[in-house]
Tab-separated table of C-alpha atoms and ligand atoms in Angstrom:
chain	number	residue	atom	x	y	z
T	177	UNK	CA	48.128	48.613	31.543
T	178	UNK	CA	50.595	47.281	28.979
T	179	UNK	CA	50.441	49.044	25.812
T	180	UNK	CA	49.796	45.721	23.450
T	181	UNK	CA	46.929	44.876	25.404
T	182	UNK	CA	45.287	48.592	25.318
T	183	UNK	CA	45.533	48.663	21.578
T	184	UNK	CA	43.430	45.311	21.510
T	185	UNK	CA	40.830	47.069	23.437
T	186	UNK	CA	40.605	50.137	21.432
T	187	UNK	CA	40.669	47.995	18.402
T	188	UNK	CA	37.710	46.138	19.814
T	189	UNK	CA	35.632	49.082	20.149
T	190	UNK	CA	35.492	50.465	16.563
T	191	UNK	CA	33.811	48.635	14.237
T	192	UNK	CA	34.812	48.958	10.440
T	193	UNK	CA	32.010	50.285	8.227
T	194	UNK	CA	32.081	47.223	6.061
T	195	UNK	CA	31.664	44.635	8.821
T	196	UNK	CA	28.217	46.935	9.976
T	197	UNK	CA	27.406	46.496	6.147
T	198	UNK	CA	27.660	42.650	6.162
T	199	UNK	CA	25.721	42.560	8.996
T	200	UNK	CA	22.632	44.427	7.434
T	201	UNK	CA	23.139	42.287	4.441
T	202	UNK	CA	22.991	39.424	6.687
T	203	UNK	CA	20.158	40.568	8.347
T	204	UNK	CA	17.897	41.347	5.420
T	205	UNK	CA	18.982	38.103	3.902
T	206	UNK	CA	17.818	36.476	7.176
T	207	UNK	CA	14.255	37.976	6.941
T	208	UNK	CA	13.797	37.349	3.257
T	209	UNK	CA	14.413	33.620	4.071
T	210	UNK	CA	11.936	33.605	6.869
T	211	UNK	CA	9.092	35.917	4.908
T	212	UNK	CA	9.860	33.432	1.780
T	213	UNK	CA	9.335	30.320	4.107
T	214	UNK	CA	6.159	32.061	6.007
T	215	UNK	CA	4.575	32.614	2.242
T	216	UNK	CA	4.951	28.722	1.197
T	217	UNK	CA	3.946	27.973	4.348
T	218	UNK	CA	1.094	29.650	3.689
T	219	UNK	CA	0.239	29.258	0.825
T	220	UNK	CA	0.240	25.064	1.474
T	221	UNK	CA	-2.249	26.052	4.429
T	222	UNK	CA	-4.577	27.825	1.868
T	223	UNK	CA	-3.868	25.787	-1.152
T	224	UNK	CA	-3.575	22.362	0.924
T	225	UNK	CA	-2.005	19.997	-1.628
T	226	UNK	CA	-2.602	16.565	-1.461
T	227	UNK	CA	-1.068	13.415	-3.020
T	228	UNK	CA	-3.132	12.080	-5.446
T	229	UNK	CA	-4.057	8.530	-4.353
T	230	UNK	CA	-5.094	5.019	-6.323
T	231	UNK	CA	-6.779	2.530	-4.631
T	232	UNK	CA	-9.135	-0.489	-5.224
T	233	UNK	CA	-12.643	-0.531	-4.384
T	234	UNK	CA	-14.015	-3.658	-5.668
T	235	UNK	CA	-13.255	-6.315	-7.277
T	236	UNK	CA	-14.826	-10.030	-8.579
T	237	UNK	CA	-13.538	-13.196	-9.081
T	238	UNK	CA	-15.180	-14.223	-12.566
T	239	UNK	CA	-13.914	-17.728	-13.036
T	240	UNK	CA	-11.760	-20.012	-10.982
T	241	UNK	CA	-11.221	-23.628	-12.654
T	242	UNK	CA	-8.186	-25.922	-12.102
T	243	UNK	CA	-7.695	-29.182	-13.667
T	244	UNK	CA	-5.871	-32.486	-13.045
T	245	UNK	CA	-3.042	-31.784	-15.276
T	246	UNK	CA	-2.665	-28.389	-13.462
T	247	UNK	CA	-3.553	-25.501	-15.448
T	248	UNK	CA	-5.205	-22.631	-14.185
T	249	UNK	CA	-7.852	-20.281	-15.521
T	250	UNK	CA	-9.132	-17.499	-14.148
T	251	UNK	CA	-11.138	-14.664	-14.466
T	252	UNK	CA	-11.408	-11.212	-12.460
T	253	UNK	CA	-12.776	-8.045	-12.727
T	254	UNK	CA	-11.049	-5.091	-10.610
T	255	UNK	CA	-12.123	-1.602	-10.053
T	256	UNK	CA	-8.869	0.563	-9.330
T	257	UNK	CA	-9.914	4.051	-8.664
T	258	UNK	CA	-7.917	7.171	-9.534
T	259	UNK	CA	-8.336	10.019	-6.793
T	260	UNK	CA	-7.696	13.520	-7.370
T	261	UNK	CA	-8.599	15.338	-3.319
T	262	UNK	CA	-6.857	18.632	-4.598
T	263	UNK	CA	-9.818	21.210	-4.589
T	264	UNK	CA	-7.563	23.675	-6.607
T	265	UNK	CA	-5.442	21.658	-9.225
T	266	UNK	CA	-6.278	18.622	-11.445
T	267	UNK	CA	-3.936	15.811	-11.637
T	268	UNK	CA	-2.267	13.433	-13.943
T	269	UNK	CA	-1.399	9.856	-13.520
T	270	UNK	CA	0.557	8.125	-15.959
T	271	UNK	CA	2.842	5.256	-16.277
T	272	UNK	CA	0.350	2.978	-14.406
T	273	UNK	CA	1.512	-0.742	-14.042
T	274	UNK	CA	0.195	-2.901	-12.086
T	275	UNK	CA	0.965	-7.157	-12.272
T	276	UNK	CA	-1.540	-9.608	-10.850
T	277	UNK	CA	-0.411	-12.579	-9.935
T	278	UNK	CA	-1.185	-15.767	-8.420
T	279	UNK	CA	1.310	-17.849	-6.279
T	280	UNK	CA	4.292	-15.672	-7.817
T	281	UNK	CA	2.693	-16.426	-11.519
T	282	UNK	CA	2.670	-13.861	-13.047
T	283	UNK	CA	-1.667	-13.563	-14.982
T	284	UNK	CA	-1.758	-10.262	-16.544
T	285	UNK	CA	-0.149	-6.504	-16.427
T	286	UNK	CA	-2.682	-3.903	-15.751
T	287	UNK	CA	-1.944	-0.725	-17.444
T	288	UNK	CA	-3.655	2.362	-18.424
T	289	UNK	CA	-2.949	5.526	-21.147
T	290	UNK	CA	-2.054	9.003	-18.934
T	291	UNK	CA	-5.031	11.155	-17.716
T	292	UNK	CA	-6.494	13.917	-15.910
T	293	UNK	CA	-8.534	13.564	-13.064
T	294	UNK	CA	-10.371	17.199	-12.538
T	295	UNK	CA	-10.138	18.798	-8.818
T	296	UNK	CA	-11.935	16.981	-5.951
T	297	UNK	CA	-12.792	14.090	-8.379
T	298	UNK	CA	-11.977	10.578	-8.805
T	299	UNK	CA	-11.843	8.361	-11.848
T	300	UNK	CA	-12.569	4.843	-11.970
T	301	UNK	CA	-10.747	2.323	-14.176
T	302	UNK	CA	-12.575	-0.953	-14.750
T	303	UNK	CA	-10.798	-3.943	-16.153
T	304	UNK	CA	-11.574	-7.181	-16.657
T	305	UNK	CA	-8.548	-9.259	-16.354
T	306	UNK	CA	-8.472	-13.099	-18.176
T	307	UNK	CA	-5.406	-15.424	-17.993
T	308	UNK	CA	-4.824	-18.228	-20.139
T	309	UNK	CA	-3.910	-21.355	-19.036
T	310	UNK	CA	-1.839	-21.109	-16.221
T	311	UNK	CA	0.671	-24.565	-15.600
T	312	UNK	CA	1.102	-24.675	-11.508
T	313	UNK	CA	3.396	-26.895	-9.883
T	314	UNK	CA	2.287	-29.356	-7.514
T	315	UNK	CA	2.300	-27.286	-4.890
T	316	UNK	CA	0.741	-24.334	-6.285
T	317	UNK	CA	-2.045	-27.231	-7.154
T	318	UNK	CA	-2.282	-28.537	-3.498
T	319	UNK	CA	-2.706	-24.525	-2.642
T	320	UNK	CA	-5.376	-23.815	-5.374
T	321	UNK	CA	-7.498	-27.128	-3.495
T	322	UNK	CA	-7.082	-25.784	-0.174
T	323	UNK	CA	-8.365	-22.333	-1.325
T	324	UNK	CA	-11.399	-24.228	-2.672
T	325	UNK	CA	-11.730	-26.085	0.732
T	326	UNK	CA	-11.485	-22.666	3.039
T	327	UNK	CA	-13.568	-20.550	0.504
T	328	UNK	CA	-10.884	-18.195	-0.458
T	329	UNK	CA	-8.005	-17.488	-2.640
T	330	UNK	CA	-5.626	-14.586	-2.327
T	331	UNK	CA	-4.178	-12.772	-5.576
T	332	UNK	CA	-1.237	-10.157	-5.512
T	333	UNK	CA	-1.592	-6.752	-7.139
T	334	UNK	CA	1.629	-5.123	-6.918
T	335	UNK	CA	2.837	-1.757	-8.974
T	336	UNK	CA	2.958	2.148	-9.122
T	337	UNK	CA	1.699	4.992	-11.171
T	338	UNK	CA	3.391	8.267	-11.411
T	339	UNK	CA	1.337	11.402	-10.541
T	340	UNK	CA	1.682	14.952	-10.711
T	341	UNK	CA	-0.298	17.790	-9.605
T	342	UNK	CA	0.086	21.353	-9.650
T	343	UNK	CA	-0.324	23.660	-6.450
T	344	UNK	CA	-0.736	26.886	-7.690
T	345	UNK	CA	2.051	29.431	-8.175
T	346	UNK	CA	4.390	27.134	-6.269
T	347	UNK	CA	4.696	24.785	-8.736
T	348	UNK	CA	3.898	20.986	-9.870
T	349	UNK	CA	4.646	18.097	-7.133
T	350	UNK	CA	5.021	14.746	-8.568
T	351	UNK	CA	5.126	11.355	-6.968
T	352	UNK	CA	4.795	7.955	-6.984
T	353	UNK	CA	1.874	5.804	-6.094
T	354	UNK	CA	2.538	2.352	-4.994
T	355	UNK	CA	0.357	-0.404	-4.394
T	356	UNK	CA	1.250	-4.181	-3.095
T	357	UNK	CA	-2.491	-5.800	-2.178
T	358	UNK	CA	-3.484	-8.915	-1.681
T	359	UNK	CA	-6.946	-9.272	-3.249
T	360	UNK	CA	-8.973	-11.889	-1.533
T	361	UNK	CA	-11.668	-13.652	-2.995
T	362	UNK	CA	-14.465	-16.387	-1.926
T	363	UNK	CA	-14.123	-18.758	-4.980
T	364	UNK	CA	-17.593	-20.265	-4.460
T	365	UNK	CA	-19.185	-17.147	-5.516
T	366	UNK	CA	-16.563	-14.615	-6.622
T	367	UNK	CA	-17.759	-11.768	-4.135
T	368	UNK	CA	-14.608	-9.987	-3.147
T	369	UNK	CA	-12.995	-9.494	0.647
T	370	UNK	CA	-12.809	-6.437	0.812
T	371	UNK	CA	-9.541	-5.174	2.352
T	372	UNK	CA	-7.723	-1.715	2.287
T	373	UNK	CA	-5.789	-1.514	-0.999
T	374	UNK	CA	-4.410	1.996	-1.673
T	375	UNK	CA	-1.464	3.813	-2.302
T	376	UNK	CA	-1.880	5.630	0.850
T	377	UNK	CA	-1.295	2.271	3.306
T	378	UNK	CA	2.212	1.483	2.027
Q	401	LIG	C1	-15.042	17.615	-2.752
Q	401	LIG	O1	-16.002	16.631	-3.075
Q	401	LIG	C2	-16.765	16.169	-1.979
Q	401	LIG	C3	-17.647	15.023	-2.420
Q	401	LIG	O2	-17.702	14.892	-3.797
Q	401	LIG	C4	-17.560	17.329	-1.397
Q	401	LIG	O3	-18.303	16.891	-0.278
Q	401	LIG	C5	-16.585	18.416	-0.987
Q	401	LIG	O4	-17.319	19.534	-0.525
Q	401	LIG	C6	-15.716	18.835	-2.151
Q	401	LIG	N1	-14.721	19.778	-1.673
Q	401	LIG	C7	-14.382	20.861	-2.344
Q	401	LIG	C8	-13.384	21.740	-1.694
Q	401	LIG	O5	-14.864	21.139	-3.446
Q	402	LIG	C1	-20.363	-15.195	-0.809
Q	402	LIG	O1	-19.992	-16.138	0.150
Q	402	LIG	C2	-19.515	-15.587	1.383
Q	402	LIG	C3	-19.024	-16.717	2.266
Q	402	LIG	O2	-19.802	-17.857	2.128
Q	402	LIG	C4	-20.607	-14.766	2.025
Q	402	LIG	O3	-20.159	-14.185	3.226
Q	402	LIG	C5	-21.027	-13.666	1.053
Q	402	LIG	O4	-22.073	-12.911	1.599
Q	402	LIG	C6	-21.422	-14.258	-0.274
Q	402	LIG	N1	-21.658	-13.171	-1.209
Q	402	LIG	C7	-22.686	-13.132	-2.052
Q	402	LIG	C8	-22.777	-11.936	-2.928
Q	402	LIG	O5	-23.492	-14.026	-2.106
């Protein structure tokens, strides 16, 4: 065997103290990781955060009226419900916006001061929502008539709300709820179509 090559072997064989050191390093690093990942794990099984969701459950179209020289007036009431499904952590919502509109005109911003909504609860925000006099174009005048004619008029509710919850001793989660609905309506008597609308759906 040539020499160079023996010495390679031998070499091979012995391990230096230090590199056995790294390794156990490496190794108890390794199983912290995994026991740190098991106990979040964990602790999301047993604590079993959920996003906080907003939604709307009913709604009623007030007033419809449109006139010859094409102005609009309207009326609704909307129910836009706040839901907390965290058993172990209340949550806040704040920064709620929310613009209804009709035909891409803009009628009102729905907004709302921050609160808490206690565990496994849900908080209901009623508002009544009146535009002024509305001018449509033509168009949005020829589409006003032919909601009349098929008994129902769609309105857009489109905006978010921040949220944040805590989950225990892992910390606070926040997020974002979003919400683009079209609200349907029968405009011969108001009652609402109901349709899923939540912050859950999109
Ligand atoms: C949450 O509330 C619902 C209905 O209000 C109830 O049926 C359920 O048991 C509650 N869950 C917890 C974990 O409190
Ligand atoms: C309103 O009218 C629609 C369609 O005509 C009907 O299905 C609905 O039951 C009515 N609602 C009420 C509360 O009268």
């Amino acid at each position: 065997m040539p020499p160079a090559f023996k010495r390679r072997l031998d070499s091979g064989r012995r391990t230096h103290p230090l590199v056995w050191l790294a390794a156990i390093i490496c190794t108890i690093i390794a199983i912290a990781v995994v026991i740190a990942g098991i106990v979040v794990f964990v602790g999301y099984l047993i604590i079993h955060p959920r996003m906080p969701v907003i939604s709307v459950t009913n709604a009623h179209l007030d007033l419809l009226t449109n006139d010859y020289a094409g102005l609009l007036q309207t009326q609704l009431t909307i129910v836009v419900v706040a839901q907390n499904g965290n058993a172990k952590a209340h949550a806040t919502f704040s920064d709620i916006k929310f613009k209804l509109s009709y035909q891409d005109r803009a009628i009102a911003v729905l907004v709302a001061e921050t609160f808490f909504v206690s565990k496994n609860s849900t908080k209901d925000l009623n508002y009544v929502v009146q535009s002024s006099s509305i001018p449509l174009t033509p168009e949005q005048m020829e589409e006003v008539n032919n909601a009349w004619k098929r008994n129902e008029i769609g309105f857009d509710l489109k905006g978010d709300a921040r949220t944040q919850w805590r989950v225990g001793p892992l910390g606070s989660l926040k997020s974002m709820c979003h919400l683009n609905c079209l609200l349907k309506f029968h405009p011969l008597n108001g009652s609402y179509i109901p349709s899923k609308c939540n912050s859950r759906s999109n």
